Coordinates of C-alpha atoms in Angstrom, one line a residue:
M152 CA -2.1 20.6 -24.1
N153 CA -5.6 21.8 -23.4
P154 CA -6.3 21.1 -19.7
V155 CA -9.8 19.5 -20.4
T156 CA -8.4 17.3 -23.1
A157 CA -5.5 16.2 -20.9
F158 CA -7.8 15.5 -18.0
T159 CA -10.2 13.5 -20.2
I160 CA -7.4 11.4 -21.7
I161 CA -6.1 10.5 -18.2
M162 CA -9.5 9.5 -17.0
L163 CA -9.8 7.2 -20.1
I164 CA -6.5 5.6 -19.3
W165 CA -7.5 5.0 -15.7
A166 CA -10.9 3.6 -16.8
V167 CA -9.2 1.1 -19.1
S168 CA -6.7 0.2 -16.4
D169 CA -9.5 -0.4 -13.8
F170 CA -11.4 -2.5 -16.3
V171 CA -8.4 -4.8 -17.0
S172 CA -7.7 -5.1 -13.3
K173 CA -11.2 -6.2 -12.5
K174 CA -11.4 -8.6 -15.4
T175 CA -8.2 -10.3 -14.2
K176 CA -9.3 -10.3 -10.5
S177 CA -6.4 -7.9 -9.8
L178 CA -3.8 -10.3 -11.0
V179 CA -2.8 -7.6 -13.5
S180 CA -2.9 -4.4 -11.5
S181 CA -4.4 -1.2 -12.7
L182 CA -1.0 0.4 -11.9
L183 CA 0.8 -1.9 -14.3
V184 CA -1.7 -1.3 -17.2
A185 CA -1.6 2.5 -16.6
S186 CA 2.2 2.4 -16.5
I187 CA 2.4 0.5 -19.9
I188 CA -0.1 2.9 -21.5
F189 CA 1.7 6.0 -20.3
L190 CA 5.1 4.6 -21.3
V191 CA 4.0 3.7 -24.8
G192 CA 2.1 7.0 -25.1
F193 CA 5.1 9.1 -24.0
K194 CA 7.7 7.2 -26.0
T195 CA 5.8 7.2 -29.2
N196 CA 4.8 10.9 -28.8
I197 CA 1.1 10.0 -28.8
F198 CA 1.0 11.8 -25.5
P199 CA 2.7 15.2 -25.1
E200 CA 5.3 15.5 -22.3
D201 CA 3.0 18.0 -20.6
L202 CA 0.0 15.7 -20.4
L203 CA 0.1 15.2 -16.7
T204 CA 0.9 18.7 -15.7
S205 CA -1.7 20.2 -18.1
S206 CA -4.4 18.1 -16.5
S207 CA -3.8 19.9 -13.2
L208 CA -4.0 16.4 -11.5
L209 CA -0.3 16.6 -10.6
A210 CA -0.7 19.8 -8.7
L211 CA -3.8 18.5 -7.0
G212 CA -2.1 15.2 -6.0
Q213 CA 0.9 17.0 -4.5
T214 CA -1.5 19.1 -2.5
V215 CA -3.6 16.3 -1.1
V216 CA -0.9 13.7 -0.3
G217 CA -1.1 14.6 3.4
F218 CA -4.9 14.4 3.4
I219 CA -4.8 10.8 2.1
I220 CA -2.2 9.8 4.7
V221 CA -4.4 11.2 7.5
H222 CA -7.2 9.2 5.9
I223 CA -5.1 6.1 6.0
G224 CA -4.4 6.7 9.6
T225 CA -8.1 6.8 10.4
M226 CA -8.5 3.3 8.7
I227 CA -6.4 1.8 11.5
S228 CA -8.0 0.6 14.7
I229 CA -5.7 0.5 17.7
D230 CA -7.9 -2.2 19.3
E231 CA -7.6 -4.4 16.2
L232 CA -3.8 -3.9 16.2
K233 CA -3.7 -5.0 19.8
K234 CA -5.8 -8.2 19.1
Q235 CA -3.6 -9.1 16.2
W236 CA -0.3 -8.0 17.8
K237 CA 1.5 -11.2 16.6
T238 CA 0.5 -10.4 13.0
V239 CA 1.7 -6.9 13.4
V240 CA 5.1 -8.1 14.7
I241 CA 5.5 -10.5 11.8
G242 CA 4.6 -7.8 9.3
V243 CA 7.1 -5.4 10.9
A244 CA 9.7 -8.2 10.7
A245 CA 9.0 -8.7 7.0
V246 CA 9.6 -5.0 6.2
L247 CA 12.8 -5.1 8.3
G248 CA 13.9 -8.2 6.4
I249 CA 13.3 -6.4 3.0
T250 CA 15.3 -3.5 4.3
L251 CA 18.3 -5.5 5.7
F252 CA 18.5 -7.9 2.8
L253 CA 18.5 -5.0 0.2
F254 CA 21.1 -3.0 2.2
L255 CA 23.4 -6.0 2.9
I256 CA 23.0 -8.0 -0.3
G257 CA 21.3 -5.6 -2.8
S258 CA 24.0 -3.0 -2.2
L259 CA 26.5 -5.4 -3.7
F260 CA 24.8 -5.0 -7.0
L261 CA 22.9 -1.7 -6.8
D262 CA 23.7 1.9 -6.0
Q263 CA 22.4 3.0 -2.6
N264 CA 19.8 5.3 -4.1
Y265 CA 18.3 2.4 -6.0
V266 CA 18.4 0.3 -2.9
I267 CA 16.4 2.9 -1.0
G268 CA 13.9 3.2 -3.9
A269 CA 13.5 -0.6 -3.9
I270 CA 12.9 -0.7 -0.2
G271 CA 10.2 2.0 -0.4
A272 CA 8.4 0.3 -3.3
I273 CA 8.7 -3.4 -2.3
S274 CA 7.8 -2.8 1.4
G275 CA 5.0 -0.3 0.8
G276 CA 2.4 1.2 -1.5
T277 CA 1.8 4.5 -3.3
I278 CA 2.6 6.7 -0.4
S279 CA 6.1 5.1 0.1
V280 CA 6.8 5.4 -3.6
I281 CA 5.9 9.1 -3.5
I282 CA 8.1 9.7 -0.5
V283 CA 11.1 8.2 -2.4
Q284 CA 10.2 10.0 -5.6
D285 CA 10.1 13.4 -3.9
A286 CA 13.6 12.9 -2.4
A287 CA 15.0 11.6 -5.7
L288 CA 13.5 14.4 -7.8
A289 CA 14.7 17.0 -5.3
S290 CA 18.2 15.7 -5.9
G291 CA 17.7 15.6 -9.7
L292 CA 17.7 11.8 -9.9
V293 CA 15.0 11.1 -12.4
M294 CA 15.8 7.4 -12.9
V295 CA 15.9 6.8 -9.2
A296 CA 12.3 8.3 -9.2
V297 CA 11.3 6.0 -12.0
F298 CA 12.7 2.8 -10.4
P299 CA 10.1 2.4 -7.6
V300 CA 7.3 3.1 -10.1
L301 CA 8.4 0.0 -12.2
I302 CA 8.6 -2.1 -9.0
A303 CA 5.2 -1.0 -7.9
A304 CA 3.8 -1.8 -11.3
F305 CA 5.0 -5.4 -11.2
Q306 CA 4.5 -6.2 -7.5
G307 CA 1.1 -7.8 -8.0
L308 CA 2.3 -10.2 -10.7
I309 CA 4.8 -11.6 -8.2
G310 CA 2.8 -11.2 -4.9
F311 CA -0.6 -12.5 -6.0
P312 CA 0.4 -15.9 -7.4
M313 CA 2.9 -16.6 -4.6
T314 CA 0.4 -15.6 -1.8
S315 CA -2.4 -17.5 -3.5
L316 CA -0.4 -20.8 -3.5
I317 CA 0.8 -20.3 0.1
L318 CA -2.7 -19.3 1.5
R319 CA -4.2 -22.4 -0.2
K320 CA -1.7 -24.6 1.6
E321 CA -2.6 -22.8 4.9
A322 CA -6.3 -23.2 4.1
K323 CA -5.8 -27.0 3.6
R324 CA -4.1 -27.2 7.0
L325 CA -6.9 -25.3 8.7
K326 CA -9.5 -27.5 7.0
G327 CA -7.8 -30.5 8.5
E328 CA -7.9 -28.9 12.0
Y329 CA -11.6 -28.0 11.5
R330 CA -12.5 -31.5 10.6
A331 CA -10.5 -32.9 13.5
G332 CA -12.4 -30.5 15.8
T333 CA -9.2 -28.7 17.0
L334 CA -9.8 -25.4 15.2
K335 CA -11.1 -22.6 17.3
V336 CA -13.9 -21.0 15.3
E337 CA -14.3 -17.3 16.2
K338 CA -17.6 -15.6 15.7
P339 CA -17.5 -12.5 13.5
E340 CA -17.5 -9.4 15.6
E341 CA -20.4 -6.9 15.4
H342 CA -19.6 -3.4 14.3
H343 CA -21.3 -0.8 16.4
E344 CA -22.4 2.5 15.1
A345 CA -20.6 4.2 17.9
E346 CA -17.3 3.4 16.2
S347 CA -18.2 5.7 13.3
K348 CA -19.3 8.7 15.5
T349 CA -17.2 11.8 16.0
I350 CA -17.2 14.6 18.5
L351 CA -17.0 17.2 15.7
P352 CA -20.1 19.3 15.1
K353 CA -22.4 18.6 12.2
A354 CA -21.1 21.7 10.3
L355 CA -17.7 20.0 10.1
Q356 CA -19.0 16.7 8.9
T357 CA -19.8 18.0 5.4
T358 CA -17.4 17.6 2.4
A359 CA -16.0 21.1 2.9
G360 CA -16.0 20.7 6.7
T361 CA -14.2 17.4 6.6
L362 CA -11.6 18.7 4.2
F363 CA -11.0 21.7 6.4
V364 CA -10.5 19.5 9.5
V365 CA -8.1 17.1 7.7
G366 CA -6.3 20.1 6.2
V367 CA -5.7 21.5 9.7
V368 CA -4.2 18.1 10.7
V369 CA -1.9 18.2 7.7
M370 CA -0.8 21.7 8.6
I371 CA 0.0 20.6 12.1
A372 CA 2.0 17.7 10.7
A373 CA 3.9 20.1 8.5
Y374 CA 4.6 22.4 11.4
V375 CA 5.9 19.5 13.5
N376 CA 8.2 18.6 10.6
N377 CA 9.5 22.1 10.3
I378 CA 10.2 22.7 14.0
T379 CA 12.1 19.4 14.3
D380 CA 14.0 20.1 11.1
G381 CA 12.5 17.0 9.5
V382 CA 13.5 14.6 12.3
L383 CA 9.7 14.0 12.7
N384 CA 8.7 13.5 9.0
K385 CA 5.5 15.2 8.1
F386 CA 4.1 12.0 6.5
V387 CA 4.8 9.9 9.6
V388 CA 3.3 12.6 11.8
A389 CA 0.2 12.8 9.6
L390 CA -0.2 9.1 9.8
L391 CA 0.1 9.0 13.6
L392 CA -2.3 11.9 14.0
G393 CA -4.8 10.1 11.9
I394 CA -4.5 7.0 14.1
L395 CA -4.7 8.9 17.3
L396 CA -7.5 11.2 16.3
R397 CA -9.6 8.2 15.3
A398 CA -8.8 6.5 18.6
F399 CA -10.0 9.6 20.6
G400 CA -13.2 10.0 18.5
V401 CA -12.2 13.2 16.8
L402 CA -12.0 11.8 13.3
K403 CA -14.3 9.0 12.1
P404 CA -12.9 5.8 10.7
N405 CA -12.1 6.2 6.9
I406 CA -12.6 9.9 7.3
L407 CA -12.6 10.8 3.6
S408 CA -14.6 7.8 2.4
G409 CA -18.0 9.0 1.1
I410 CA -17.2 12.6 0.6
D411 CA -17.6 14.0 -2.9
A412 CA -13.9 14.7 -3.5
Y413 CA -12.4 11.4 -2.3
G414 CA -12.3 9.6 -5.7
L415 CA -10.7 12.4 -7.5
M416 CA -8.1 12.9 -4.7
M417 CA -7.1 9.2 -4.9
L418 CA -6.7 9.4 -8.7
A419 CA -4.6 12.6 -8.4
I420 CA -2.3 10.8 -5.9
L421 CA -1.8 7.9 -8.2
I422 CA -1.1 10.2 -11.2
I423 CA 1.9 11.6 -9.2
I424 CA 4.0 8.5 -9.6
F425 CA 3.7 8.5 -13.4
G426 CA 5.3 12.0 -13.7
P427 CA 9.0 10.8 -14.2
L428 CA 8.0 8.4 -17.0
A429 CA 7.4 11.4 -19.3
T430 CA 11.1 12.5 -19.2
S431 CA 12.8 9.1 -19.1
S432 CA 14.3 7.5 -22.3
V433 CA 13.6 4.0 -23.5
D434 CA 17.3 3.0 -23.1
D435 CA 17.2 4.2 -19.4
L436 CA 14.1 2.1 -18.8
I437 CA 15.7 -1.0 -20.4
A438 CA 18.8 -0.5 -18.2
L439 CA 16.5 -0.8 -15.2
I440 CA 15.4 -4.4 -16.0
G441 CA 18.4 -5.9 -14.3
P442 CA 18.2 -3.8 -11.1
L443 CA 14.4 -4.6 -11.1
C444 CA 15.0 -8.3 -11.0
I445 CA 17.7 -8.0 -8.4
A446 CA 15.5 -5.8 -6.2
F447 CA 12.6 -8.3 -6.3
A448 CA 14.8 -11.4 -5.7
V449 CA 16.6 -9.9 -2.8
G450 CA 13.7 -8.0 -1.2
V451 CA 11.2 -10.8 -1.4
S452 CA 13.7 -13.2 0.0
G453 CA 14.2 -10.9 3.0
S454 CA 10.5 -10.8 3.6
V455 CA 10.1 -14.6 3.4
V456 CA 13.1 -15.3 5.7
F457 CA 12.2 -12.7 8.4
S458 CA 8.4 -13.3 8.4
G459 CA 8.9 -17.1 8.4
L460 CA 11.3 -17.0 11.4
M461 CA 9.3 -14.5 13.4
G462 CA 6.1 -16.5 12.7
K463 CA 7.8 -19.6 14.0
I464 CA 8.8 -17.9 17.2
L465 CA 5.3 -16.5 17.8
G466 CA 3.6 -19.8 17.0
Y467 CA 2.1 -19.1 13.6
S468 CA 2.4 -21.6 10.8
I469 CA 5.2 -21.0 8.2
P470 CA 2.7 -20.5 5.3
M471 CA 0.6 -18.0 7.2
S472 CA 3.7 -16.1 8.3
I473 CA 5.1 -15.9 4.8
A474 CA 1.7 -14.8 3.5
I475 CA 1.6 -12.0 6.1
G476 CA 5.1 -10.9 4.9
L477 CA 4.1 -10.9 1.2
T478 CA 1.3 -8.4 1.9
T479 CA 4.0 -5.7 1.3
L480 CA 3.6 -6.5 -2.4
Y481 CA 0.0 -5.5 -2.7
G482 CA -1.9 -4.5 0.5
F483 CA -5.7 -4.0 0.5
P484 CA -7.9 -5.1 -1.3
G485 CA -5.6 -7.9 -2.4
T486 CA -5.4 -9.1 1.2
M487 CA -9.1 -9.6 1.3
I488 CA -9.5 -11.1 -2.2
L489 CA -6.8 -13.7 -1.7
S490 CA -8.0 -14.7 1.7
Q491 CA -11.6 -15.3 0.4
E492 CA -10.4 -17.2 -2.7
A493 CA -8.2 -19.5 -0.6
A494 CA -11.1 -20.3 1.8
R495 CA -13.5 -20.9 -1.1
S496 CA -11.1 -23.1 -3.1
V497 CA -10.5 -25.4 -0.2
G498 CA -13.7 -25.4 1.9
E499 CA -16.3 -27.9 0.8
N500 CA -19.3 -26.3 2.5
E501 CA -20.3 -22.9 4.0
Q502 CA -19.2 -23.8 7.5
E503 CA -15.7 -24.8 6.4
V504 CA -15.3 -21.8 4.2
A505 CA -16.4 -19.5 7.1
A506 CA -14.1 -21.2 9.6
I507 CA -11.0 -21.0 7.3
E508 CA -11.7 -17.4 6.2
G509 CA -12.3 -16.4 9.9
Q510 CA -8.7 -17.5 10.6
I511 CA -6.9 -16.1 7.5
L512 CA -8.8 -12.9 6.7
P513 CA -8.3 -10.9 9.9
K514 CA -4.6 -11.7 9.9
M515 CA -4.2 -10.7 6.2
I516 CA -6.1 -7.4 6.6
I517 CA -4.1 -6.3 9.7
A518 CA -0.9 -7.5 8.0
G519 CA -1.5 -5.1 5.1
F520 CA -1.9 -2.2 7.5
S521 CA 1.2 -3.1 9.6
T522 CA 3.4 -3.5 6.5
V523 CA 2.3 -1.2 3.7
T524 CA 0.6 1.5 5.7
I525 CA 2.6 1.9 8.9
T526 CA 6.1 0.3 8.9
S527 CA 6.9 1.0 5.3
V528 CA 5.9 4.7 5.5
V529 CA 8.0 5.2 8.7
I530 CA 11.1 3.4 7.3
T531 CA 10.9 5.0 3.9
S532 CA 10.6 8.4 5.4
I533 CA 13.8 7.9 7.3
L534 CA 15.7 6.3 4.4
A535 CA 14.6 9.0 1.9
E536 CA 16.8 11.5 3.7
L537 CA 19.8 9.5 2.6
I538 CA 19.1 9.9 -1.1
H539 CA 21.6 12.3 -2.8

C-alpha cells in the first residue's frame, strides 16, 4: 500500500477511536474501538495485510519504545512515592496477586505462554503488552502475541465500572467522616517551578536536543542489557534511569511532553500492538474467548484478594485498597477521572467534594504508577524470558 495512504487511514482510525472514547468518558477505550476497526478491516480485506508496515509507524514505534519508557520514568516522583508508600505496597501486592493467581490457578486451564501474556496485559499497560509481544513473536507464537492485545482492549470495560462502584462506596464513607469532623483534610501542595528545571544546557532542551539526550539514555539501557546477558532487562533499566535522572535534576519531569514529536511517538507505540491482528484468523480469535474470560476472572480475583488483604494490614479501607489494585486495568488518566467522578457524585458542596477528592485522588494516581508503570514492567520483563 502507498505509505501516505496507509498513514492517513491509521490516523483516521485513531481519530475515530479517540472520539468514541471521549464521548463515553473512557468507558469504551480507544484501544477497544481501534482493535475492532482493525480486526474488521483486516478480516474483510478492506485493509491490506501490509497496512501497518506500509505506514512506517511500526518501524518508528519499535525505535522509540525505549524513549517512551524513559519518559514514563520521568513522570514518577520519588518524593511522592515515599509519601504514598502504603499505596505503593498495596499496588505491588495487587500485581503479585495477579501473577500468583494466574500461575497457580490459571495454569490449570491455560498454557504457560498464555498465562504470561495475561499477566503482562492485566497487570500493566501498553509497554507490558509490547514486552510480551516481542518475546512471543521472537518464538513464532502469533496467537500468544494477539492474546494480550485482546485483554488490553477489554480492560476498561471491566475496570471502570468496578472501580466506579467501589470508589463511590469509599467516597460515602469519607463524606461521613468529613461531616463527623474526623477526616483530616489535606491542603493541596504547591508545585514549584524548580521541580521542572534541569541541569542540561539550553541547547539540549530543544526537540532535537531532548531526543538526543533520551536516546543516549536508551543506548545506555541497551548496553547494560547486553553486558548482563539480559539479566538487567533494557526496559527496566530505561525506566529506572528515567526515575533517577529526574530525581537528580538531569531530566525534567515528563521529559517528552511538549516536544513536537511526542504525539506521533505515542501513536507509533500504540500501533505496534495491533501488528499481530493482521495475520491472525477469525477462528483463532474466537478460540481465545474462553482463555480471555478465564484470564480476567482469575487475574482480577488475585488483584482483589491481595490488595484487600494488604490494605487491611496497612490500615486502608477495603474499598480503597481494592480500587488501588484495580488500577492495573486502566492506569492514568482513568485513575484521575474515576476519582473526580466519585467525589462529585457523593459530595454535596465544594468543600465536601474537595475533601473527598483530596483523599482518593493522590492514592489512585500513585497506585497507577506503582502497578502499571513500575511493578508490571519489571515482572513482565522477567516472565517474558520464559516464553518459548
